[in-house]
Short mmCIF file of N, CA, C and O in Angstrom, two decimals:
data_model
loop_
_atom_site.label_atom_id
_atom_site.label_comp_id
_atom_site.label_asym_id
_atom_site.label_seq_id
_atom_site.Cartn_x
_atom_site.Cartn_y
_atom_site.Cartn_z
N MET A 1 -68.91 -107.72 -97.59
CA MET A 1 -68.18 -108.58 -97.53
C MET A 1 -67.90 -108.63 -98.82
O MET A 1 -67.74 -109.23 -99.39
N TRP A 2 -66.40 -108.50 -98.82
CA TRP A 2 -65.64 -109.43 -100.01
C TRP A 2 -64.98 -109.62 -99.43
O TRP A 2 -63.49 -109.89 -98.06
N MET A 3 -64.37 -110.71 -99.90
CA MET A 3 -64.18 -111.69 -99.75
C MET A 3 -62.86 -112.40 -101.11
O MET A 3 -63.60 -112.10 -102.12
N ILE A 4 -61.71 -113.32 -101.30
CA ILE A 4 -61.74 -113.17 -101.67
C ILE A 4 -60.50 -114.80 -102.00
O ILE A 4 -59.83 -114.87 -100.84
N LYS A 5 -60.22 -116.00 -103.04
CA LYS A 5 -60.33 -116.97 -101.98
C LYS A 5 -59.90 -117.78 -104.02
O LYS A 5 -59.55 -117.48 -104.05
N SER A 6 -58.88 -119.07 -103.30
CA SER A 6 -58.13 -119.59 -104.37
C SER A 6 -59.50 -120.70 -104.77
O SER A 6 -60.62 -120.98 -104.21
N PHE A 7 -59.35 -121.26 -105.40
CA PHE A 7 -60.76 -122.26 -106.16
C PHE A 7 -60.83 -123.86 -105.03
O PHE A 7 -62.42 -123.80 -104.90
N ASN A 8 -58.90 -123.53 -104.36
CA ASN A 8 -59.56 -125.05 -103.46
C ASN A 8 -59.58 -124.21 -101.82
O ASN A 8 -60.70 -125.34 -100.90
N GLU A 9 -59.81 -123.45 -101.39
CA GLU A 9 -60.40 -122.40 -100.17
C GLU A 9 -61.59 -122.11 -100.21
O GLU A 9 -62.92 -122.40 -99.31
N LEU A 10 -62.68 -122.38 -101.68
CA LEU A 10 -64.56 -122.60 -102.24
C LEU A 10 -65.07 -123.44 -101.39
O LEU A 10 -64.54 -123.99 -101.23
N THR A 11 -66.49 -122.51 -100.75
CA THR A 11 -66.96 -123.66 -99.78
C THR A 11 -67.78 -124.06 -101.73
O THR A 11 -68.36 -123.33 -103.15
N THR A 12 -68.24 -124.95 -101.91
CA THR A 12 -69.28 -125.96 -103.07
C THR A 12 -70.12 -124.91 -103.23
O THR A 12 -70.83 -124.40 -104.50
N ILE A 13 -70.47 -124.26 -101.86
CA ILE A 13 -72.13 -123.00 -102.03
C ILE A 13 -71.46 -121.82 -102.42
O ILE A 13 -71.99 -121.46 -103.84
N GLU A 14 -70.42 -121.42 -102.82
CA GLU A 14 -70.12 -120.60 -103.01
C GLU A 14 -69.43 -120.47 -104.25
O GLU A 14 -69.93 -119.67 -105.63
N LEU A 15 -69.01 -121.22 -104.35
CA LEU A 15 -68.71 -121.84 -105.84
C LEU A 15 -69.53 -121.48 -107.23
O LEU A 15 -69.98 -121.17 -107.92
N TYR A 16 -70.74 -122.33 -106.64
CA TYR A 16 -72.45 -122.51 -107.24
C TYR A 16 -73.05 -121.27 -107.43
O TYR A 16 -73.10 -120.93 -108.83
N LYS A 17 -72.46 -120.78 -107.03
CA LYS A 17 -73.57 -118.85 -106.67
C LYS A 17 -72.88 -118.69 -107.48
O LYS A 17 -73.54 -117.36 -108.75
N TYR A 18 -71.55 -118.81 -107.73
CA TYR A 18 -69.75 -117.66 -109.03
C TYR A 18 -70.80 -118.59 -109.88
O TYR A 18 -70.62 -117.69 -110.57
N LEU A 19 -70.27 -119.66 -110.31
CA LEU A 19 -71.09 -120.00 -112.01
C LEU A 19 -72.61 -119.61 -112.32
O LEU A 19 -72.76 -119.31 -113.08
N GLN A 20 -73.86 -119.87 -111.43
CA GLN A 20 -74.80 -119.51 -111.07
C GLN A 20 -75.35 -117.44 -112.18
O GLN A 20 -75.84 -117.17 -112.27
N LEU A 21 -74.43 -117.09 -111.18
CA LEU A 21 -74.34 -115.83 -111.41
C LEU A 21 -73.89 -115.31 -113.03
O LEU A 21 -74.19 -114.77 -113.48
N ARG A 22 -72.29 -115.70 -112.54
CA ARG A 22 -71.99 -116.03 -114.23
C ARG A 22 -72.75 -116.23 -115.86
O ARG A 22 -73.03 -115.76 -116.22
N VAL A 23 -73.77 -117.40 -115.17
CA VAL A 23 -74.05 -118.29 -116.59
C VAL A 23 -75.36 -117.24 -117.02
O VAL A 23 -76.02 -116.96 -118.04
N ASN A 24 -76.08 -116.88 -115.20
CA ASN A 24 -77.16 -116.09 -115.49
C ASN A 24 -76.45 -114.39 -116.75
O ASN A 24 -77.86 -114.31 -117.27
N VAL A 25 -75.68 -113.97 -115.96
CA VAL A 25 -75.45 -112.58 -116.89
C VAL A 25 -75.34 -113.43 -118.22
O VAL A 25 -74.69 -112.62 -119.40
N PHE A 26 -73.77 -113.73 -118.31
CA PHE A 26 -73.04 -113.33 -120.14
C PHE A 26 -73.72 -114.46 -120.56
O PHE A 26 -73.06 -114.44 -121.48
N ILE A 27 -74.46 -115.35 -119.92
CA ILE A 27 -75.13 -116.95 -120.81
C ILE A 27 -76.79 -116.72 -121.70
O ILE A 27 -76.98 -115.58 -122.63
N VAL A 28 -77.81 -116.38 -120.20
CA VAL A 28 -78.53 -115.78 -120.46
C VAL A 28 -79.57 -114.34 -120.29
O VAL A 28 -79.58 -114.19 -121.16
N GLU A 29 -78.82 -113.60 -120.19
CA GLU A 29 -79.14 -111.70 -120.36
C GLU A 29 -78.26 -111.05 -120.78
O GLU A 29 -78.97 -110.72 -122.06
N GLN A 30 -77.79 -112.27 -121.90
CA GLN A 30 -76.33 -111.36 -122.70
C GLN A 30 -77.10 -112.10 -124.38
O GLN A 30 -76.22 -111.86 -125.21
N SER A 31 -77.64 -113.04 -123.75
CA SER A 31 -78.04 -114.36 -125.26
C SER A 31 -76.83 -114.96 -126.33
O SER A 31 -77.00 -114.56 -127.43
N CYS A 32 -75.71 -115.47 -125.17
CA CYS A 32 -74.39 -115.92 -125.81
C CYS A 32 -74.32 -117.03 -125.22
O CYS A 32 -73.79 -116.82 -123.47
N PRO A 33 -74.72 -118.41 -126.02
CA PRO A 33 -74.13 -119.01 -125.86
C PRO A 33 -72.84 -119.72 -125.54
O PRO A 33 -72.34 -119.56 -126.79
N TYR A 34 -72.68 -119.72 -124.81
CA TYR A 34 -70.61 -120.34 -124.25
C TYR A 34 -70.04 -120.85 -123.79
O TYR A 34 -70.56 -120.91 -123.04
N PRO A 35 -68.85 -121.10 -123.32
CA PRO A 35 -68.82 -122.77 -122.63
C PRO A 35 -68.19 -121.80 -121.45
O PRO A 35 -66.67 -121.63 -120.94
N GLU A 36 -68.82 -121.11 -120.43
CA GLU A 36 -68.28 -121.17 -119.37
C GLU A 36 -67.78 -121.32 -118.51
O GLU A 36 -66.64 -121.10 -117.98
N ILE A 37 -67.79 -122.51 -118.12
CA ILE A 37 -66.97 -123.30 -117.65
C ILE A 37 -66.11 -123.88 -118.52
O ILE A 37 -65.86 -124.81 -119.45
N ASP A 38 -64.89 -122.58 -118.46
CA ASP A 38 -63.37 -122.74 -119.29
C ASP A 38 -62.52 -123.78 -118.58
O ASP A 38 -61.19 -124.15 -119.16
N GLY A 39 -62.72 -124.63 -117.45
CA GLY A 39 -61.01 -124.17 -117.07
C GLY A 39 -60.21 -123.68 -116.78
O GLY A 39 -58.98 -124.58 -115.44
N TYR A 40 -60.41 -122.60 -116.37
CA TYR A 40 -59.75 -122.00 -116.08
C TYR A 40 -59.95 -121.72 -113.72
O TYR A 40 -59.27 -121.25 -113.41
N ASP A 41 -60.78 -121.56 -114.02
CA ASP A 41 -61.72 -121.32 -112.33
C ASP A 41 -60.35 -122.38 -111.37
O ASP A 41 -60.03 -121.65 -110.67
N ILE A 42 -60.01 -123.45 -110.77
CA ILE A 42 -59.50 -124.39 -110.56
C ILE A 42 -57.63 -122.94 -109.99
O ILE A 42 -57.49 -124.10 -109.42
N ASP A 43 -57.00 -122.73 -111.26
CA ASP A 43 -56.11 -121.77 -110.89
C ASP A 43 -56.28 -120.96 -110.41
O ASP A 43 -55.14 -119.39 -110.59
N SER A 44 -57.24 -119.88 -110.28
CA SER A 44 -58.08 -118.54 -110.30
C SER A 44 -58.49 -118.78 -109.28
O SER A 44 -58.16 -119.27 -108.05
N TYR A 45 -58.17 -117.01 -108.65
CA TYR A 45 -58.53 -115.73 -107.01
C TYR A 45 -59.81 -115.74 -107.65
O TYR A 45 -59.90 -115.12 -108.46
N HIS A 46 -60.67 -116.22 -106.48
CA HIS A 46 -61.70 -116.08 -107.05
C HIS A 46 -62.73 -114.37 -106.14
O HIS A 46 -62.44 -115.06 -104.37
N LEU A 47 -62.69 -112.91 -105.99
CA LEU A 47 -63.23 -112.21 -105.91
C LEU A 47 -64.75 -111.56 -105.53
O LEU A 47 -65.44 -112.00 -107.16
N SER A 48 -65.08 -111.99 -104.68
CA SER A 48 -66.67 -111.67 -104.25
C SER A 48 -66.82 -111.01 -103.52
O SER A 48 -66.24 -110.33 -102.47
N TYR A 49 -68.21 -110.05 -103.78
CA TYR A 49 -69.14 -109.52 -102.42
C TYR A 49 -70.15 -109.75 -102.63
O TYR A 49 -70.94 -110.47 -103.78
N VAL A 50 -70.80 -110.12 -101.11
CA VAL A 50 -71.74 -110.46 -100.92
C VAL A 50 -72.61 -109.67 -99.42
O VAL A 50 -71.73 -109.23 -98.79
N GLU A 51 -74.16 -109.53 -99.69
CA GLU A 51 -75.00 -109.22 -99.12
C GLU A 51 -75.46 -109.72 -98.50
O GLU A 51 -76.56 -110.04 -99.34
N ASN A 52 -75.45 -109.80 -97.88
CA ASN A 52 -76.69 -111.36 -96.83
C ASN A 52 -77.88 -112.18 -97.77
O ASN A 52 -78.38 -112.35 -98.31
N ASP A 53 -75.69 -112.85 -97.43
CA ASP A 53 -76.04 -113.75 -97.77
C ASP A 53 -76.47 -114.36 -99.79
O ASP A 53 -76.78 -114.85 -100.21
N LYS A 54 -76.47 -112.89 -100.63
CA LYS A 54 -76.15 -113.12 -101.73
C LYS A 54 -75.30 -112.32 -102.96
O LYS A 54 -74.74 -111.39 -102.31
N LEU A 55 -75.07 -113.17 -102.55
CA LEU A 55 -73.92 -113.52 -104.38
C LEU A 55 -74.40 -111.49 -105.95
O LEU A 55 -75.32 -111.68 -106.05
N LEU A 56 -73.29 -110.43 -105.24
CA LEU A 56 -73.95 -109.36 -105.38
C LEU A 56 -72.54 -109.02 -106.94
O LEU A 56 -72.82 -108.35 -107.99
N ALA A 57 -71.49 -108.92 -106.65
CA ALA A 57 -70.17 -108.41 -107.15
C ALA A 57 -69.48 -110.07 -107.16
O ALA A 57 -69.66 -110.53 -106.53
N TYR A 58 -68.62 -110.57 -108.38
CA TYR A 58 -67.64 -111.53 -108.84
C TYR A 58 -66.70 -110.83 -109.79
O TYR A 58 -67.23 -109.99 -110.71
N ALA A 59 -65.13 -112.16 -109.32
CA ALA A 59 -65.24 -111.06 -110.76
C ALA A 59 -63.22 -112.37 -110.33
O ALA A 59 -63.70 -112.82 -109.31
N ARG A 60 -62.99 -113.05 -111.42
CA ARG A 60 -61.58 -113.66 -111.31
C ARG A 60 -60.17 -113.47 -111.93
O ARG A 60 -60.12 -112.86 -113.09
N ILE A 61 -59.24 -113.81 -110.66
CA ILE A 61 -57.82 -113.77 -111.34
C ILE A 61 -56.88 -114.01 -111.50
O ILE A 61 -57.42 -115.20 -110.53
N LEU A 62 -56.25 -114.16 -112.90
CA LEU A 62 -55.80 -115.96 -113.22
C LEU A 62 -54.10 -115.34 -112.71
O LEU A 62 -53.62 -114.49 -113.71
N PRO A 63 -53.43 -116.74 -112.20
CA PRO A 63 -51.86 -115.73 -112.56
C PRO A 63 -51.56 -115.73 -113.87
O PRO A 63 -51.79 -116.28 -114.33
N ALA A 64 -50.63 -114.56 -113.96
CA ALA A 64 -49.51 -114.93 -115.37
C ALA A 64 -49.44 -116.25 -115.56
O ALA A 64 -48.88 -116.99 -115.27
N GLY A 65 -49.31 -116.32 -117.04
CA GLY A 65 -49.13 -117.51 -117.37
C GLY A 65 -50.18 -118.78 -117.49
O GLY A 65 -49.90 -120.11 -118.35
N ILE A 66 -51.63 -118.93 -117.12
CA ILE A 66 -52.74 -119.37 -116.92
C ILE A 66 -53.36 -119.79 -118.55
O ILE A 66 -53.13 -119.93 -119.17
N LYS A 67 -53.64 -118.20 -118.25
CA LYS A 67 -55.24 -117.79 -119.70
C LYS A 67 -53.72 -116.42 -120.89
O LYS A 67 -53.93 -117.12 -121.73
N TYR A 68 -53.30 -115.64 -119.74
CA TYR A 68 -52.62 -114.34 -120.73
C TYR A 68 -51.20 -115.03 -119.92
O TYR A 68 -50.79 -115.91 -119.23
N GLN A 69 -49.82 -113.80 -121.29
CA GLN A 69 -48.30 -114.07 -120.53
C GLN A 69 -48.49 -113.67 -119.36
O GLN A 69 -47.35 -114.09 -118.28
N ARG A 70 -49.21 -112.41 -118.74
CA ARG A 70 -49.80 -111.70 -117.66
C ARG A 70 -50.82 -111.98 -116.78
O ARG A 70 -51.26 -112.66 -117.58
N ILE A 71 -50.92 -110.77 -116.19
CA ILE A 71 -51.88 -111.23 -114.91
C ILE A 71 -53.54 -111.30 -116.20
O ILE A 71 -53.09 -110.48 -116.94
N SER A 72 -54.26 -111.98 -115.46
CA SER A 72 -55.16 -110.88 -116.15
C SER A 72 -56.62 -111.54 -115.22
O SER A 72 -56.80 -112.09 -113.78
N ILE A 73 -57.33 -110.24 -115.27
CA ILE A 73 -58.89 -109.89 -114.45
C ILE A 73 -59.71 -110.74 -115.51
O ILE A 73 -60.61 -109.08 -116.62
N GLY A 74 -61.01 -111.48 -115.52
CA GLY A 74 -62.39 -111.88 -116.21
C GLY A 74 -63.30 -111.98 -115.26
O GLY A 74 -63.38 -111.67 -114.47
N ARG A 75 -64.14 -112.45 -115.71
CA ARG A 75 -65.55 -112.60 -115.57
C ARG A 75 -66.91 -111.56 -114.86
O ARG A 75 -66.58 -111.81 -113.40
N VAL A 76 -65.68 -110.52 -114.98
CA VAL A 76 -66.28 -108.89 -114.21
C VAL A 76 -67.68 -109.06 -114.45
O VAL A 76 -68.16 -109.10 -114.74
N ILE A 77 -68.61 -108.92 -112.77
CA ILE A 77 -69.83 -108.80 -113.03
C ILE A 77 -70.45 -109.12 -111.93
O ILE A 77 -70.04 -108.43 -110.85
N VAL A 78 -71.08 -107.64 -112.05
CA VAL A 78 -72.25 -107.82 -111.15
C VAL A 78 -73.69 -107.29 -111.16
O VAL A 78 -74.01 -107.04 -112.30
N ASP A 79 -74.49 -108.85 -110.33
CA ASP A 79 -76.05 -108.68 -110.42
C ASP A 79 -76.51 -107.65 -111.25
O ASP A 79 -76.45 -106.92 -110.99
N GLN A 80 -77.74 -108.47 -111.57
CA GLN A 80 -78.76 -106.94 -112.51
C GLN A 80 -79.05 -105.75 -111.42
O GLN A 80 -78.93 -104.69 -112.13
N LYS A 81 -80.05 -106.71 -111.02
CA LYS A 81 -80.20 -105.65 -109.49
C LYS A 81 -79.41 -104.58 -108.65
O LYS A 81 -80.44 -104.80 -108.06
N SER A 82 -78.48 -105.27 -108.37
CA SER A 82 -76.74 -104.37 -107.85
C SER A 82 -76.68 -103.28 -108.82
O SER A 82 -76.16 -102.75 -107.99
N ARG A 83 -76.90 -103.19 -109.97
CA ARG A 83 -76.16 -102.23 -111.05
C ARG A 83 -76.42 -100.89 -111.04
O ARG A 83 -77.41 -100.74 -109.92
N GLY A 84 -75.22 -99.51 -110.85
CA GLY A 84 -75.46 -98.36 -110.52
C GLY A 84 -75.25 -98.40 -109.40
O GLY A 84 -75.43 -96.55 -108.99
N GLN A 85 -75.27 -98.67 -108.42
CA GLN A 85 -74.49 -98.12 -106.80
C GLN A 85 -72.63 -98.47 -106.87
O GLN A 85 -72.35 -98.25 -105.46
N GLY A 86 -71.99 -98.98 -107.89
CA GLY A 86 -71.10 -98.23 -107.78
C GLY A 86 -69.57 -99.18 -107.44
O GLY A 86 -69.10 -100.34 -107.29
N LEU A 87 -70.61 -101.35 -107.06
CA LEU A 87 -69.61 -102.36 -107.35
C LEU A 87 -69.08 -102.02 -108.23
O LEU A 87 -67.49 -102.92 -108.46
N ALA A 88 -69.00 -101.84 -109.29
CA ALA A 88 -68.40 -102.14 -110.64
C ALA A 88 -66.96 -101.97 -109.62
O ALA A 88 -65.41 -102.26 -109.97
N LYS A 89 -66.41 -100.84 -110.06
CA LYS A 89 -65.06 -99.78 -109.55
C LYS A 89 -64.94 -100.62 -107.96
O LYS A 89 -63.90 -101.06 -107.92
N GLN A 90 -65.78 -100.12 -107.50
CA GLN A 90 -65.33 -101.49 -106.37
C GLN A 90 -64.54 -102.87 -106.21
O GLN A 90 -63.03 -102.81 -106.06
N LEU A 91 -65.01 -103.08 -106.76
CA LEU A 91 -64.72 -104.35 -107.20
C LEU A 91 -63.17 -104.44 -108.73
O LEU A 91 -62.34 -105.55 -108.15
N MET A 92 -63.25 -103.93 -109.29
CA MET A 92 -62.64 -103.11 -110.02
C MET A 92 -60.77 -102.31 -108.98
O MET A 92 -60.14 -103.80 -109.37
N GLU A 93 -61.43 -102.26 -108.08
CA GLU A 93 -60.04 -101.53 -107.28
C GLU A 93 -59.66 -103.54 -106.38
O GLU A 93 -58.57 -102.31 -106.32
N LYS A 94 -60.69 -103.97 -106.37
CA LYS A 94 -59.63 -104.67 -105.42
C LYS A 94 -59.55 -105.72 -106.41
O LYS A 94 -58.89 -106.17 -105.41
N ALA A 95 -59.57 -105.77 -107.04
CA ALA A 95 -58.80 -106.83 -107.69
C ALA A 95 -57.50 -106.49 -108.71
O ALA A 95 -57.09 -107.11 -108.23
N ILE A 96 -57.49 -105.57 -108.37
CA ILE A 96 -55.82 -104.86 -109.57
C ILE A 96 -55.40 -104.46 -107.55
O ILE A 96 -54.22 -105.00 -107.99
N GLU A 97 -56.04 -104.21 -106.76
CA GLU A 97 -55.00 -104.22 -106.05
C GLU A 97 -54.69 -105.68 -105.25
O GLU A 97 -53.16 -105.62 -105.06
N PHE A 98 -55.45 -107.02 -105.42
CA PHE A 98 -54.85 -108.11 -105.02
C PHE A 98 -54.18 -108.23 -105.92
O PHE A 98 -53.08 -108.75 -105.40
N SER A 99 -54.13 -108.04 -107.27
CA SER A 99 -52.83 -108.17 -108.21
C SER A 99 -51.70 -107.62 -108.11
O SER A 99 -50.91 -108.64 -108.12
N HIS A 100 -51.65 -106.33 -107.74
CA HIS A 100 -50.84 -105.88 -107.55
C HIS A 100 -49.80 -105.92 -106.07
O HIS A 100 -48.96 -106.25 -106.14
N GLU A 101 -50.28 -106.59 -104.76
CA GLU A 101 -50.26 -107.42 -103.58
C GLU A 101 -49.53 -108.24 -104.41
O GLU A 101 -48.62 -108.87 -103.32
N LYS A 102 -50.13 -109.23 -104.80
CA LYS A 102 -49.69 -110.65 -104.95
C LYS A 102 -48.76 -111.27 -105.82
O LYS A 102 -47.58 -111.72 -104.82
N TRP A 103 -48.41 -110.19 -106.66
CA TRP A 103 -47.80 -110.39 -108.15
C TRP A 103 -47.15 -108.67 -108.52
O TRP A 103 -47.37 -107.70 -109.39
N PRO A 104 -46.06 -108.20 -107.40
CA PRO A 104 -45.54 -106.37 -107.80
C PRO A 104 -45.45 -106.79 -109.13
O PRO A 104 -44.61 -107.47 -109.16
N ASN A 105 -45.54 -105.42 -109.47
CA ASN A 105 -43.67 -104.51 -110.16
C ASN A 105 -44.55 -105.80 -111.76
O ASN A 105 -43.76 -106.24 -112.83
N THR A 106 -46.21 -106.09 -112.37
CA THR A 106 -46.04 -107.20 -113.23
C THR A 106 -48.46 -106.01 -114.03
O THR A 106 -48.38 -105.76 -113.34
N ASP A 107 -47.60 -106.00 -115.21
CA ASP A 107 -49.12 -105.63 -115.86
C ASP A 107 -49.98 -106.89 -115.56
O ASP A 107 -49.84 -108.29 -115.33
N ILE A 108 -51.18 -106.03 -115.65
CA ILE A 108 -52.63 -107.38 -115.77
C ILE A 108 -53.00 -106.65 -117.37
O ILE A 108 -53.28 -105.56 -118.44
N GLN A 109 -53.70 -108.06 -117.48
CA GLN A 109 -54.32 -107.59 -119.45
C GLN A 109 -55.76 -108.25 -118.79
O GLN A 109 -56.34 -109.01 -117.82
N LEU A 110 -56.76 -108.15 -119.39
CA LEU A 110 -58.64 -108.37 -119.86
C LEU A 110 -59.08 -107.80 -121.53
O LEU A 110 -58.15 -107.24 -121.72
N GLN A 111 -59.87 -109.22 -120.80
CA GLN A 111 -60.46 -108.35 -122.15
C GLN A 111 -61.79 -108.20 -122.01
O GLN A 111 -62.68 -108.63 -121.34
N ALA A 112 -62.10 -107.26 -122.50
CA ALA A 112 -62.99 -106.13 -122.54
C ALA A 112 -64.29 -106.39 -123.55
O ALA A 112 -63.61 -106.51 -124.64
N GLN A 113 -65.35 -106.17 -123.11
CA GLN A 113 -66.39 -106.29 -124.01
C GLN A 113 -66.59 -104.16 -124.75
O GLN A 113 -66.04 -103.85 -123.77
N THR A 114 -66.35 -104.62 -125.68
CA THR A 114 -65.84 -102.89 -126.58
C THR A 114 -66.97 -101.82 -125.85
O THR A 114 -66.47 -100.78 -125.76
N HIS A 115 -68.01 -101.99 -125.20
CA HIS A 115 -68.40 -101.21 -124.48
C HIS A 115 -68.41 -100.94 -123.47
O HIS A 115 -68.88 -100.06 -122.73
N LEU A 116 -67.34 -101.53 -122.62
CA LEU A 116 -67.05 -101.17 -121.71
C LEU A 116 -65.58 -100.47 -121.53
O LEU A 116 -65.41 -100.57 -120.23
N LYS A 117 -65.12 -100.34 -122.66
CA LYS A 117 -63.68 -100.35 -123.03
C LYS A 117 -63.16 -98.84 -121.82
O LYS A 117 -62.32 -98.64 -121.12
N HIS A 118 -64.51 -97.88 -121.69
CA HIS A 118 -63.79 -95.83 -120.68
C HIS A 118 -63.76 -96.65 -119.31
O HIS A 118 -63.44 -95.73 -119.24
N PHE A 119 -64.79 -98.01 -119.38
CA PHE A 119 -64.86 -98.30 -118.07
C PHE A 119 -63.22 -98.58 -117.51
O PHE A 119 -62.60 -97.97 -116.22
N TYR A 120 -63.00 -99.96 -118.27
CA TYR A 120 -61.44 -100.34 -117.90
C TYR A 120 -60.82 -99.35 -118.37
O TYR A 120 -59.08 -98.82 -116.87
N GLY A 121 -60.87 -98.46 -119.08
CA GLY A 121 -59.39 -97.33 -119.59
C GLY A 121 -59.90 -96.27 -117.89
O GLY A 121 -58.70 -95.26 -117.49
N SER A 122 -61.10 -96.30 -117.59
CA SER A 122 -60.70 -95.17 -116.07
C SER A 122 -59.65 -95.45 -114.92
O SER A 122 -59.60 -95.25 -113.89
N PHE A 123 -59.31 -97.29 -114.67
CA PHE A 123 -58.49 -97.38 -114.14
C PHE A 123 -57.15 -97.73 -114.62
O PHE A 123 -56.62 -97.80 -114.37
N GLY A 124 -56.70 -97.37 -116.19
CA GLY A 124 -55.73 -96.96 -116.02
C GLY A 124 -55.50 -98.12 -117.34
O GLY A 124 -53.82 -98.09 -118.08
N PHE A 125 -56.49 -99.13 -118.21
CA PHE A 125 -55.77 -99.78 -119.00
C PHE A 125 -56.48 -98.92 -120.45
O PHE A 125 -56.73 -98.31 -120.76
N ILE A 126 -55.09 -99.80 -121.28
CA ILE A 126 -54.73 -99.30 -123.11
C ILE A 126 -55.52 -100.03 -123.93
O ILE A 126 -55.31 -101.25 -123.03
N GLU A 127 -55.94 -99.79 -124.58
CA GLU A 127 -56.51 -100.78 -125.84
C GLU A 127 -54.96 -101.63 -126.63
O GLU A 127 -54.19 -100.92 -126.27
N ILE A 128 -55.19 -103.18 -126.77
CA ILE A 128 -54.04 -103.37 -127.00
C ILE A 128 -54.01 -104.09 -128.49
O ILE A 128 -52.76 -105.14 -128.76
N SER A 129 -55.65 -103.70 -128.28
CA SER A 129 -56.04 -105.37 -129.75
C SER A 129 -56.50 -103.99 -130.51
O SER A 129 -57.35 -103.19 -130.49
N GLU A 130 -57.05 -104.48 -131.81
CA GLU A 130 -58.22 -104.25 -132.88
C GLU A 130 -60.02 -105.07 -132.02
O GLU A 130 -59.79 -106.12 -131.35
N GLU A 131 -60.95 -104.31 -131.93
CA GLU A 131 -62.05 -104.96 -131.60
C GLU A 131 -62.47 -105.83 -132.67
O GLU A 131 -61.75 -105.83 -134.12
N TYR A 132 -62.58 -107.46 -131.41
CA TYR A 132 -63.33 -108.45 -132.76
C TYR A 132 -64.36 -109.02 -132.07
O TYR A 132 -64.99 -109.13 -130.61
N ASP A 133 -64.87 -110.03 -132.57
CA ASP A 133 -65.70 -110.90 -132.15
C ASP A 133 -65.53 -111.69 -130.53
O ASP A 133 -64.71 -113.06 -131.31
N GLU A 134 -65.72 -111.17 -129.84
CA GLU A 134 -65.60 -112.90 -128.83
C GLU A 134 -67.21 -113.58 -129.49
O GLU A 134 -67.87 -113.26 -127.61
N ASP A 135 -67.55 -114.65 -128.98
CA ASP A 135 -68.50 -115.14 -129.03
C ASP A 135 -70.31 -114.59 -129.70
O ASP A 135 -70.99 -114.93 -128.50
N GLY A 136 -70.06 -113.47 -130.79
CA GLY A 136 -71.16 -112.74 -131.04
C GLY A 136 -71.26 -111.35 -130.26
O GLY A 136 -71.73 -110.58 -131.36
N ILE A 137 -69.22 -111.40 -129.56
CA ILE A 137 -69.67 -109.26 -128.69
C ILE A 137 -68.13 -109.12 -129.15
O ILE A 137 -67.75 -109.67 -129.04
N PRO A 138 -68.96 -107.67 -129.32
CA PRO A 138 -67.42 -107.31 -129.95
C PRO A 138 -66.69 -107.00 -128.68
O PRO A 138 -67.23 -106.73 -127.33
N HIS A 139 -65.23 -107.43 -128.61
CA HIS A 139 -64.90 -107.21 -127.09
C HIS A 139 -63.14 -106.49 -128.25
O HIS A 139 -62.51 -106.46 -129.30
N VAL A 140 -62.12 -106.14 -126.77
CA VAL A 140 -60.67 -105.38 -127.20
C VAL A 140 -59.97 -106.49 -126.11
O VAL A 140 -60.41 -106.72 -124.74
N ASP A 141 -59.00 -106.31 -126.25
CA ASP A 141 -57.66 -106.26 -125.14
C ASP A 141 -57.87 -105.39 -125.12
O ASP A 141 -56.58 -104.63 -125.12
N MET A 142 -57.03 -105.09 -123.23
CA MET A 142 -56.66 -103.84 -122.68
C MET A 142 -54.91 -104.50 -121.76
O MET A 142 -55.13 -105.03 -121.40
N LEU A 143 -54.16 -103.64 -121.14
CA LEU A 143 -53.88 -103.82 -120.97
C LEU A 143 -52.89 -102.42 -120.19
O LEU A 143 -52.65 -101.23 -120.10
N LYS A 144 -52.37 -102.80 -118.82
CA LYS A 144 -52.55 -102.30 -117.28
C LYS A 144 -51.17 -102.37 -117.09
O LYS A 144 -50.73 -103.43 -116.11
N ARG A 145 -50.39 -101.21 -117.79
CA ARG A 145 -49.27 -101.78 -116.70
C ARG A 145 -48.55 -101.28 -115.53
O ARG A 145 -49.03 -100.30 -114.97
N SER A 146 -48.29 -102.25 -115.33
CA SER A 146 -47.82 -101.89 -113.41
C SER A 146 -47.23 -100.61 -113.39
O SER A 146 -46.69 -100.15 -111.86
N HIS A 147 -46.41 -99.50 -114.12
CA HIS A 147 -45.77 -98.47 -113.68
C HIS A 147 -45.72 -97.33 -114.66
O HIS A 147 -45.84 -97.72 -116.34
#
């Protein structure tokens, strides 16, 4: 089941599961120690897919003016055992759809791990920066124009 909630609508169990998945993938699986609890969750919308009480996919959507001047999508993640089933594609489609419904005619920005730039490009995101190092992982900034 797909859900999207503001921070204040989250249960403590939901928040715990979101943070646990983010830490397990972005810190443990990718061997990348960095401050995962970054202060942006409170102002964000949290998109998730849960099946049989297990969190399989998650993304965080930030309103414009919080992290960037534009809306941004981040922490795009699919549980390791659930990859290859099209969940990442559905997750991005739902994040983009929500963003355009909530804030019509606005651009969306994201910070992509460089090896995923073609994935994000398939949704209309274009590179707007040179490649740079973020916590030991190559990244590039990308933008999807509203029209």
